[in-house]
XYZ file of C-alpha atoms in Angstrom:
409
model
C -5.823 31.298 64.053
C -5.057 33.350 60.890
C -1.726 35.112 60.987
C -1.966 36.701 57.144
C -5.099 38.805 56.257
C -7.955 37.427 54.169
C -8.167 39.365 50.977
C -11.832 40.179 50.611
C -13.585 41.387 47.534
C -16.718 43.156 48.260
C -19.349 43.857 45.416
C -21.875 45.722 47.101
C -23.534 48.811 45.779
C -24.944 49.888 49.313
C -22.973 51.846 51.187
C -24.654 51.311 54.023
C -24.763 47.523 53.813
C -20.860 47.533 52.744
C -20.021 49.538 56.005
C -21.903 46.857 58.024
C -20.110 43.904 56.555
C -16.945 45.951 57.371
C -17.800 46.538 60.982
C -18.676 42.760 61.130
C -15.189 41.695 59.667
C -13.241 44.114 61.888
C -15.214 42.876 64.865
C -13.571 39.392 64.451
C -10.023 39.952 66.258
C -8.524 36.649 65.998
C -8.634 36.750 61.902
C -7.385 39.979 60.074
C -9.334 41.142 56.505
C -7.893 42.998 54.159
C -11.326 44.370 51.983
C -11.331 45.588 48.381
C -14.582 47.193 47.716
C -16.421 47.794 44.563
C -20.142 48.908 43.916
C -20.577 47.841 40.277
C -19.600 44.688 38.719
C -18.028 46.278 35.491
C -15.411 47.710 37.780
C -14.579 44.197 38.982
C -14.455 42.520 35.498
C -11.461 43.877 34.373
C -8.298 41.400 33.786
C -6.315 41.288 37.121
C -4.369 38.718 38.990
C -6.690 35.517 39.971
C -4.275 35.199 43.108
C -5.457 38.748 44.529
C -8.254 37.885 46.717
C -9.118 34.978 49.191
C -12.979 35.349 48.967
C -15.790 37.371 47.145
C -18.376 38.549 49.058
C -21.172 39.351 46.299
C -24.464 40.978 46.451
C -27.114 39.903 43.576
C -28.496 43.177 42.980
C -26.130 45.510 41.511
C -26.688 48.720 39.658
C -25.015 46.884 36.048
C -25.966 43.248 37.002
C -28.883 41.456 38.252
C -29.477 37.999 39.684
C -27.975 34.924 38.903
C -26.514 36.278 35.849
C -23.886 38.383 38.237
C -22.556 35.014 39.763
C -22.127 33.314 36.307
C -20.223 36.644 35.344
C -17.980 36.535 38.434
C -17.257 32.837 38.488
C -16.284 32.972 34.928
C -13.777 35.635 35.848
C -12.563 34.191 39.226
C -13.200 30.402 39.071
C -10.894 29.538 41.834
C -11.810 32.197 44.184
C -14.662 31.064 46.970
C -17.938 33.306 46.253
C -20.151 33.954 49.242
C -23.668 35.408 48.081
C -25.319 38.320 49.870
C -28.915 38.858 49.346
C -31.500 40.710 50.538
C -34.281 37.468 49.398
C -34.431 34.527 51.047
C -35.305 32.138 48.600
C -34.401 28.520 48.994
C -34.513 27.919 45.160
C -32.609 30.600 44.493
C -29.960 29.769 46.574
C -29.535 26.347 45.519
C -29.122 27.649 41.929
C -26.802 29.888 42.827
C -24.551 26.945 44.445
C -25.013 25.044 41.354
C -23.476 28.225 39.114
C -20.492 28.253 41.478
C -21.166 30.049 44.844
C -19.774 28.423 48.024
C -22.662 29.834 50.328
C -25.829 31.914 50.396
C -26.527 34.502 53.032
C -29.463 36.572 53.546
C -29.026 40.295 54.674
C -30.011 40.983 58.383
C -30.060 37.062 59.248
C -26.408 36.747 59.948
C -23.581 38.308 62.368
C -20.105 38.517 62.474
C -19.500 34.951 63.383
C -21.790 33.593 60.951
C -20.114 35.513 58.277
C -16.874 34.477 59.345
C -17.479 31.068 59.228
C -19.031 31.180 56.176
C -15.895 32.867 54.621
C -13.386 30.431 56.042
C -15.642 27.399 55.333
C -15.777 28.793 51.689
C -11.861 29.521 51.674
C -11.438 25.813 52.790
C -13.641 24.172 50.345
C -12.179 25.870 47.530
C -9.033 24.619 48.614
C -10.329 21.121 48.761
C -11.768 21.242 45.057
C -8.513 23.011 44.334
C -6.448 20.044 45.672
C -8.998 17.765 44.387
C -9.148 19.071 40.865
C -4.864 19.209 41.151
C -5.192 15.079 42.019
C -8.153 14.724 39.169
C -5.541 16.796 36.612
C -2.405 14.474 37.849
C -4.661 11.223 37.543
C -5.789 12.563 34.051
C -2.215 13.189 33.387
C -1.318 9.597 34.459
C -4.115 8.353 32.745
C -3.045 9.880 29.729
C 0.574 8.774 29.798
C -0.465 5.474 30.872
C -2.715 5.403 27.428
C 0.288 6.672 25.369
C 2.303 3.843 26.598
C -0.463 1.675 25.755
C -0.626 2.847 22.589
C 3.047 2.490 21.828
C 2.891 -0.846 23.265
C -0.292 -1.546 21.018
C 1.624 0.158 18.164
C 4.527 -2.003 18.840
C 2.590 -5.200 19.235
C 0.651 -4.325 15.802
C 4.224 -3.659 13.801
C 5.603 -7.131 15.475
C 2.198 -8.681 14.237
C 2.354 -6.915 11.105
C 5.839 -8.179 10.579
C 4.818 -11.870 11.429
C 1.890 -11.582 8.526
C 4.443 -10.425 5.990
C 7.072 -13.188 6.999
C 3.977 -15.573 6.951
C 2.985 -14.039 3.560
C 6.614 -14.642 2.303
C 7.226 -17.883 3.544
C 3.841 -18.717 2.251
C 4.829 -17.266 -1.327
C 8.555 -18.955 -1.041
C 6.431 -22.108 -0.464
C 4.447 -21.742 -3.315
C 7.064 -20.267 -5.733
C 8.886 -23.879 -4.660
C 5.890 -25.819 -5.103
C 5.383 -24.271 -8.645
C 8.957 -24.334 -9.544
C 8.903 -28.177 -8.512
C 6.116 -29.001 -10.495
C 7.447 -26.724 -13.271
C 10.613 -29.020 -12.961
C 8.526 -32.088 -13.194
C 7.216 -30.899 -16.397
C 10.379 -30.072 -18.093
C 11.591 -33.754 -17.281
C 7.958 -35.360 -18.334
C 8.097 -33.128 -21.764
C 11.830 -33.370 -22.342
C 11.925 -37.262 -21.675
C 8.692 -37.483 -24.023
C 10.066 -35.366 -26.340
C 13.784 -37.061 -26.561
C 12.253 -40.132 -27.500
C 11.618 -40.000 -31.075
C 14.650 -38.099 -32.129
C 16.760 -40.464 -30.141
C 15.204 -43.584 -31.739
C 15.673 -41.766 -35.288
C 19.343 -41.495 -34.520
C 19.343 -44.812 -32.566
C 17.869 -46.602 -35.759
C 19.855 -44.633 -38.758
C 22.976 -45.442 -36.469
C 22.399 -48.558 -36.384
C 21.717 -48.941 -40.108
C 24.503 -47.070 -41.296
C 26.573 -49.639 -38.674
C 25.358 -52.980 -39.968
C 24.399 -51.733 -43.660
C 26.843 -49.180 -44.780
C 28.601 -51.460 -47.502
C 25.183 -52.387 -48.727
C 23.671 -48.727 -49.085
C 24.444 -46.561 -52.178
C 25.564 -42.973 -51.807
C 22.073 -41.339 -51.257
C 20.754 -43.665 -48.799
C 23.779 -42.931 -46.854
C 23.345 -38.884 -47.132
C 19.446 -39.978 -46.232
C 20.332 -41.296 -42.804
C 23.080 -38.848 -41.661
C 20.818 -36.062 -42.958
C 17.915 -37.739 -40.229
C 20.745 -37.913 -37.463
C 21.850 -34.501 -37.985
C 18.149 -33.104 -38.001
C 17.428 -35.050 -34.884
C 20.594 -33.811 -33.190
C 19.448 -30.310 -33.951
C 16.043 -31.127 -32.819
C 17.488 -32.139 -29.422
C 19.952 -29.307 -29.275
C 16.861 -26.694 -29.800
C 14.819 -28.634 -27.118
C 17.660 -28.646 -25.018
C 17.868 -24.525 -25.393
C 14.470 -23.853 -24.939
C 14.620 -25.859 -21.711
C 17.864 -23.865 -20.465
C 16.105 -20.720 -21.659
C 12.768 -21.013 -19.959
C 14.468 -21.980 -16.903
C 16.563 -19.071 -16.727
C 13.313 -16.750 -17.385
C 11.644 -18.507 -14.382
C 14.353 -17.505 -12.280
C 14.621 -14.227 -13.830
C 17.939 -14.733 -14.916
C 17.836 -13.988 -18.563
C 20.100 -10.835 -19.616
C 19.033 -7.955 -21.834
C 21.623 -6.607 -23.892
C 20.469 -4.343 -26.585
C 22.538 -3.026 -29.500
C 21.872 -1.617 -32.938
C 20.566 -3.822 -35.290
C 20.248 -3.644 -39.114
C 16.517 -4.953 -38.970
C 16.092 -5.963 -42.666
C 19.336 -7.985 -43.236
C 18.659 -9.405 -39.627
C 15.095 -10.678 -40.829
C 16.171 -11.765 -44.192
C 19.183 -13.995 -42.629
C 16.233 -15.745 -40.577
C 13.979 -16.374 -43.324
C 16.622 -17.709 -45.491
C 18.259 -19.931 -43.057
C 14.656 -21.530 -42.094
C 13.823 -21.913 -45.957
C 16.798 -24.169 -46.502
C 15.365 -26.394 -43.703
C 11.845 -26.481 -44.656
C 10.345 -29.333 -47.094
C 8.907 -27.502 -50.626
C 5.452 -27.295 -49.242
C 5.993 -24.320 -47.226
C 7.109 -21.044 -48.764
C 8.059 -17.862 -46.505
C 8.168 -14.729 -47.663
C 9.392 -11.724 -46.137
C 8.113 -7.961 -46.610
C 9.256 -4.540 -44.751
C 7.833 -1.316 -44.742
C 9.164 2.033 -43.303
C 12.632 2.828 -42.547
C 14.216 -0.221 -40.910
C 17.618 0.798 -41.111
C 18.806 0.301 -37.604
C 16.917 -0.199 -34.114
C 18.160 -0.885 -30.352
C 16.984 -4.420 -29.679
C 18.566 -7.492 -28.157
C 19.890 -9.561 -31.190
C 19.756 -12.983 -29.320
C 16.120 -12.653 -27.812
C 14.723 -11.125 -31.231
C 16.001 -14.037 -32.801
C 14.176 -16.358 -30.489
C 11.157 -14.561 -31.297
C 11.133 -14.475 -35.055
C 12.540 -18.037 -35.232
C 10.426 -19.600 -32.819
C 6.985 -17.957 -34.269
C 7.974 -19.116 -37.751
C 8.630 -22.296 -36.556
C 5.216 -22.831 -35.217
C 3.768 -21.540 -38.440
C 5.547 -23.755 -40.487
C 4.860 -26.675 -37.698
C 1.447 -26.149 -38.049
C 0.796 -25.480 -41.424
C 0.844 -29.491 -42.350
C -0.407 -28.958 -45.636
C 2.252 -26.185 -46.404
C 0.995 -23.075 -47.805
C 2.336 -19.516 -47.436
C 3.894 -17.958 -44.268
C 4.356 -14.312 -44.577
C 6.500 -12.603 -42.033
C 5.849 -8.667 -42.243
C 8.233 -6.068 -40.657
C 6.934 -2.472 -40.303
C 9.284 0.390 -38.710
C 7.380 3.419 -37.105
C 8.909 6.500 -35.125
C 8.858 5.142 -31.645
C 8.338 1.095 -32.548
C 8.739 -1.859 -34.607
C 5.922 -4.337 -35.532
C 6.067 -7.616 -37.157
C 3.763 -10.030 -37.642
C 3.887 -13.901 -38.584
C 0.835 -14.921 -40.667
C 0.120 -18.554 -41.463
C -2.712 -20.499 -43.230
C -2.520 -23.300 -40.982
C -5.095 -25.189 -38.433
C -5.571 -22.061 -36.283
C -5.994 -22.119 -32.546
C -9.419 -22.907 -30.763
C -10.655 -19.734 -28.982
C -10.738 -21.532 -25.599
C -7.122 -22.175 -26.007
C -5.602 -18.744 -26.667
C -6.295 -17.458 -23.237
C -3.487 -19.748 -21.789
C -1.287 -19.905 -24.919
C 1.760 -18.123 -23.855
C 1.646 -20.220 -20.544
C 4.541 -23.093 -20.359
C 3.725 -25.856 -21.849
C 0.611 -25.035 -22.810
C -0.590 -26.565 -26.314
C -3.829 -26.198 -28.354
C -6.780 -29.220 -28.284
C -6.286 -29.163 -31.686
C -2.581 -30.485 -32.388
C -3.364 -33.937 -32.750
C 0.077 -36.168 -33.326
C 1.808 -32.761 -34.037
C 5.194 -33.060 -31.942
C 5.746 -30.090 -29.467
C 6.894 -29.093 -26.015
C 4.484 -26.059 -25.261
C 7.356 -23.636 -24.795
C 7.766 -22.001 -27.967
C 5.080 -19.307 -27.755
C 6.118 -18.610 -23.868
C 9.527 -18.107 -24.645
C 8.449 -15.442 -27.237
C 6.412 -14.023 -24.686
C 9.369 -13.730 -22.335
C 11.524 -12.489 -24.640
C 8.816 -9.601 -25.605
C 8.084 -8.859 -22.068
C 11.922 -8.130 -21.541
C 11.917 -5.852 -24.460
C 8.803 -4.006 -22.546
C 6.745 -4.901 -25.855
C 3.568 -6.411 -26.406
C 2.369 -9.666 -28.563
C -0.948 -10.091 -29.767
C -2.711 -13.074 -31.736
C -5.892 -13.652 -34.224
C -6.711 -16.982 -34.980
C -9.503 -18.810 -36.579
C -9.506 -23.022 -36.532
C -9.201 -23.843 -40.144
C -8.339 -20.423 -41.425
C -5.011 -19.756 -40.062
C -3.505 -17.445 -37.314
C -1.322 -14.067 -36.959
C 0.832 -13.151 -34.453
C 1.315 -9.635 -34.112
C 4.839 -8.248 -31.850
C 5.292 -4.602 -31.110
C 8.676 -3.498 -29.444
C 9.157 -0.023 -28.236
C 12.431 1.340 -29.912
C 15.305 2.407 -27.065
C 16.726 5.507 -28.058
């Protein structure tokens, strides 16, 4: 038994039918009803509290709306309130479509009494409650699913991050292993190269020292001086070899320091050329030219000396028949450019791509001694300055190396 009145919204334009429905509901003493009556649809379709009614009794033929469109508009306005259709038409297909569009029941006027009307109202209210409860459960289930999906997404993201970290670690380990293998290979190349290059100067030192020890009293001053010079040159060669190996090892470990300072370029270049000219034989002539304002520039003197010395030494070494070797310095506003040009054996095109790699030597060097470290050292010195080195060469006609260094303000 209902204690609180059932709030009914009656939408009926015929006053006679409205009075009859009101009487039907008043006749049921076990259930109190509170009826609100409107004769047209627009009076109902005004913003109002969705909880103001428990059930809607709706006539399909209104002055401002007719047929199923009326059901749609009322349902859109009150989606949670059960709708019972009161129609003058006994049309089963119409009743079916009305229920599909949101109505709970379809009653034909003249074919129902008080009990049928009240039972339809009660069933409609209970079905609406059940639907509302199911909707709440569905919403709760949807929220639970969304929370579960969110947790799954979070967990998936965590697993993905962990997987990415593992991949990164694996990549780092592979890189470290590759670097270790490369370093091991590099060290093997150093040992092999040094052991090979050491033999000739050590043999020279040993033989000259042995001759001086055994036959010093038989040698005149000129022959003694020649053997001492051979020993000194061999020692210098070994020292230079050790310095090259130490430098390239530091460079591979990225431990070479870059310390730029003001340098008077012309005098710096002239000093290097003059020092090398003393050590070469008469067949090789070194020429130095300069252009532009080359008074002072911020460069690393130690690395710059390595570049110039190695390039000139290579030009001398690979010009076995002698000839002119030119060092040209050009000073511009934002950069320094110098070129070393020789008329030596040249470099095959196929070898030029790997020319600046450690231990790389051209295929046409023959028996000319060398470690293949000189140009790689030059390249690393250029890179530390943020510069560039290029080569133009033709076999049998000579080679030109061009180094461009940006000026540090």
